[in-house]
PDB file of C-alpha atoms in Angstrom:
ATOM      1  CA  MET B   1      81.127 102.490  66.560  1.00  0.00           C
ATOM      2  CA  TYR B   2      80.722 104.726  69.596  1.00  0.00           C
ATOM      3  CA  ARG B   3      79.166 103.168  72.685  1.00  0.00           C
ATOM      4  CA  PRO B   4      78.062 105.433  75.521  1.00  0.00           C
ATOM      5  CA  LEU B   5      79.785 104.952  78.839  1.00  0.00           C
ATOM      6  CA  LYS B   6      77.526 103.332  81.415  1.00  0.00           C
ATOM      7  CA  ILE B   7      78.078 104.633  84.918  1.00  0.00           C
ATOM      8  CA  SER B   8      76.111 103.172  87.810  1.00  0.00           C
ATOM      9  CA  ILE B   9      74.992 105.062  90.882  1.00  0.00           C
ATOM     10  CA  ASN B  10      77.293 102.782  92.929  1.00  0.00           C
ATOM     11  CA  SER B  11      80.287 103.977  90.904  1.00  0.00           C
ATOM     12  CA  ILE B  12      79.352 107.599  91.509  1.00  0.00           C
ATOM     13  CA  ASN B  13      78.844 106.984  95.239  1.00  0.00           C
ATOM     14  CA  SER B  14      82.236 105.250  95.448  1.00  0.00           C
ATOM     15  CA  ILE B  15      83.944 108.266  93.922  1.00  0.00           C
ATOM     16  CA  LEU B  16      82.052 110.623  96.251  1.00  0.00           C
ATOM     17  CA  VAL B  17      83.116 108.602  99.306  1.00  0.00           C
ATOM     18  CA  LEU B  18      86.772 108.861  98.282  1.00  0.00           C
ATOM     19  CA  LEU B  19      86.523 112.594  97.567  1.00  0.00           C
ATOM     20  CA  ARG B  20      84.802 113.241 100.888  1.00  0.00           C
ATOM     21  CA  TYR B  21      87.261 111.063 102.820  1.00  0.00           C
ATOM     22  CA  GLN B  22      90.122 113.126 101.360  1.00  0.00           C
ATOM     23  CA  ASN B  23      88.258 116.372 102.249  1.00  0.00           C
ATOM     24  CA  ILE B  24      88.132 117.414  98.591  1.00  0.00           C
ATOM     25  CA  ILE B  25      84.346 117.635  98.946  1.00  0.00           C
ATOM     26  CA  PRO B  26      83.057 118.530 102.415  1.00  0.00           C
ATOM     27  CA  ASN B  27      80.929 115.958 104.241  1.00  0.00           C
ATOM     28  CA  GLN B  28      77.296 116.707 104.909  1.00  0.00           C
ATOM     29  CA  SER B  29      76.108 117.280 108.447  1.00  0.00           C
ATOM     30  CA  ILE B  30      76.215 113.698 109.700  1.00  0.00           C
ATOM     31  CA  LYS B  31      74.361 112.507 112.775  1.00  0.00           C
ATOM     32  CA  CYS B  32      75.848 109.909 115.094  1.00  0.00           C
ATOM     33  CA  THR B  33      73.919 107.801 117.592  1.00  0.00           C
ATOM     34  CA  GLU B  34      75.570 105.529 120.112  1.00  0.00           C
ATOM     35  CA  LEU B  35      73.876 102.520 121.660  1.00  0.00           C
ATOM     36  CA  PHE B  36      74.621  99.068 123.007  1.00  0.00           C
ATOM     37  CA  LEU B  37      73.603  95.922 121.135  1.00  0.00           C
ATOM     38  CA  SER B  38      73.053  92.754 123.145  1.00  0.00           C
ATOM     39  CA  ALA B  39      74.196  89.504 121.560  1.00  0.00           C
ATOM     40  CA  SER B  40      73.374  87.607 124.749  1.00  0.00           C
ATOM     41  CA  SER B  41      72.816  88.358 128.410  1.00  0.00           C
ATOM     42  CA  SER B  42      76.584  88.639 128.931  1.00  0.00           C
ATOM     43  CA  ASN B  43      77.699  90.127 125.589  1.00  0.00           C
ATOM     44  CA  ARG B  44      76.996  93.773 124.844  1.00  0.00           C
ATOM     45  CA  PHE B  45      78.586  95.685 121.994  1.00  0.00           C
ATOM     46  CA  ARG B  46      79.050  99.432 122.013  1.00  0.00           C
ATOM     47  CA  THR B  47      77.928 100.575 118.577  1.00  0.00           C
ATOM     48  CA  LYS B  48      77.722 103.835 116.678  1.00  0.00           C
ATOM     49  CA  TYR B  49      75.373 104.587 113.790  1.00  0.00           C
ATOM     50  CA  TYR B  50      76.278 107.340 111.338  1.00  0.00           C
ATOM     51  CA  TYR B  51      73.553 108.708 109.073  1.00  0.00           C
ATOM     52  CA  TYR B  52      72.673 111.800 107.076  1.00  0.00           C
ATOM     53  CA  GLN B  53      68.890 111.897 106.827  1.00  0.00           C
ATOM     54  CA  ASP B  54      65.885 109.700 107.478  1.00  0.00           C
ATOM     55  CA  VAL B  55      67.360 106.197 107.728  1.00  0.00           C
ATOM     56  CA  ARG B  56      64.288 104.052 107.111  1.00  0.00           C
ATOM     57  CA  GLU B  57      65.016 103.538 103.427  1.00  0.00           C
ATOM     58  CA  ASN B  58      68.796 103.800 103.368  1.00  0.00           C
ATOM     59  CA  PRO B  59      71.064 100.796 102.779  1.00  0.00           C
ATOM     60  CA  VAL B  60      73.307  99.780 105.679  1.00  0.00           C
ATOM     61  CA  ILE B  61      77.078  99.326 105.597  1.00  0.00           C
ATOM     62  CA  TYR B  62      78.915  97.457 108.367  1.00  0.00           C
ATOM     63  CA  LEU B  63      82.299  99.066 109.062  1.00  0.00           C
ATOM     64  CA  GLN B  64      84.643  97.226 111.418  1.00  0.00           C
ATOM     65  CA  HIS B  65      87.510  98.954 113.220  1.00  0.00           C
ATOM     66  CA  GLY B  66      90.969  97.441 113.130  1.00  0.00           C
ATOM     67  CA  MET B  67      93.154  96.034 115.870  1.00  0.00           C
ATOM     68  CA  ASN B  68      94.019  99.140 117.828  1.00  0.00           C
ATOM     69  CA  THR B  69      93.274 100.608 121.233  1.00  0.00           C
ATOM     70  CA  HIS B  70      91.036 103.370 119.829  1.00  0.00           C
ATOM     71  CA  GLY B  71      88.322 100.989 118.606  1.00  0.00           C
ATOM     72  CA  ILE B  72      85.383 102.946 117.167  1.00  0.00           C
ATOM     73  CA  GLU B  73      86.946 106.190 118.396  1.00  0.00           C
ATOM     74  CA  ASP B  74      89.739 105.839 115.833  1.00  0.00           C
ATOM     75  CA  PRO B  75      89.654 109.118 113.853  1.00  0.00           C
ATOM     76  CA  ARG B  76      90.161 107.223 110.575  1.00  0.00           C
ATOM     77  CA  ILE B  77      87.073 105.063 111.187  1.00  0.00           C
ATOM     78  CA  ILE B  78      85.020 108.109 112.200  1.00  0.00           C
ATOM     79  CA  GLU B  79      85.987 110.046 109.063  1.00  0.00           C
ATOM     80  CA  LEU B  80      85.386 107.069 106.787  1.00  0.00           C
ATOM     81  CA  ALA B  81      81.989 106.400 108.397  1.00  0.00           C
ATOM     82  CA  LYS B  82      80.999 110.058 107.954  1.00  0.00           C
ATOM     83  CA  SER B  83      82.148 110.036 104.333  1.00  0.00           C
ATOM     84  CA  ILE B  84      80.110 106.927 103.559  1.00  0.00           C
ATOM     85  CA  ALA B  85      77.065 108.205 105.469  1.00  0.00           C
ATOM     86  CA  SER B  86      77.115 111.501 103.579  1.00  0.00           C
ATOM     87  CA  CYS B  87      76.448 109.487 100.398  1.00  0.00           C
ATOM     88  CA  GLY B  88      73.141 108.237 101.784  1.00  0.00           C
ATOM     89  CA  TYR B  89      74.108 105.097 103.667  1.00  0.00           C
ATOM     90  CA  VAL B  90      73.649 104.152 107.296  1.00  0.00           C
ATOM     91  CA  VAL B  91      77.029 103.110 108.684  1.00  0.00           C
ATOM     92  CA  VAL B  92      77.143 100.746 111.659  1.00  0.00           C
ATOM     93  CA  THR B  93      80.426 100.549 113.590  1.00  0.00           C
ATOM     94  CA  PRO B  94      80.337  98.015 116.440  1.00  0.00           C
ATOM     95  CA  GLU B  95      83.236  97.934 118.846  1.00  0.00           C
ATOM     96  CA  LEU B  96      84.695  94.488 119.353  1.00  0.00           C
ATOM     97  CA  SER B  97      86.712  94.415 122.563  1.00  0.00           C
ATOM     98  CA  VAL B  98      88.627  91.360 121.295  1.00  0.00           C
ATOM     99  CA  PHE B  99      90.141  93.532 118.533  1.00  0.00           C
ATOM    100  CA  LYS B 100      90.528  96.609 120.707  1.00  0.00           C
ATOM    101  CA  GLU B 101      92.357  94.801 123.517  1.00  0.00           C
ATOM    102  CA  LEU B 102      94.548  92.557 121.366  1.00  0.00           C
ATOM    103  CA  ASN B 103      98.183  92.705 122.354  1.00  0.00           C
ATOM    104  CA  LEU B 104     100.174  92.174 119.172  1.00  0.00           C
ATOM    105  CA  SER B 105     103.430  91.489 121.030  1.00  0.00           C
ATOM    106  CA  GLN B 106     101.860  88.495 122.790  1.00  0.00           C
ATOM    107  CA  LEU B 107     100.374  87.277 119.543  1.00  0.00           C
ATOM    108  CA  SER B 108     103.708  87.429 117.697  1.00  0.00           C
ATOM    109  CA  GLU B 109     105.392  85.342 120.400  1.00  0.00           C
ATOM    110  CA  THR B 110     102.887  82.498 119.953  1.00  0.00           C
ATOM    111  CA  ILE B 111     103.121  82.323 116.149  1.00  0.00           C
TER     112      ILE B 111
END
């Protein structure tokens, strides 16, 4: 017996993100806003928001950069954030100085 294939909107969006990240499908015109979030009086996080249209109803995705000196300016993070945002999500990329300033050679000596 034939059963129709059920495809969710999340599956379609996942495929679109991959196709846009690989530049097979061009990204939409994505907006980027930078601001500082305060966790306390002494902790402020530089953060970028990537979005396509009106963001009031869009789901949010938290995207964390890796341990490198580029932080949220890493071209791979920027392209991935734009690809995800072009599918209708708001992408939040906070910069964690602990990750950005980590010296891997010092870390490997202590392990």
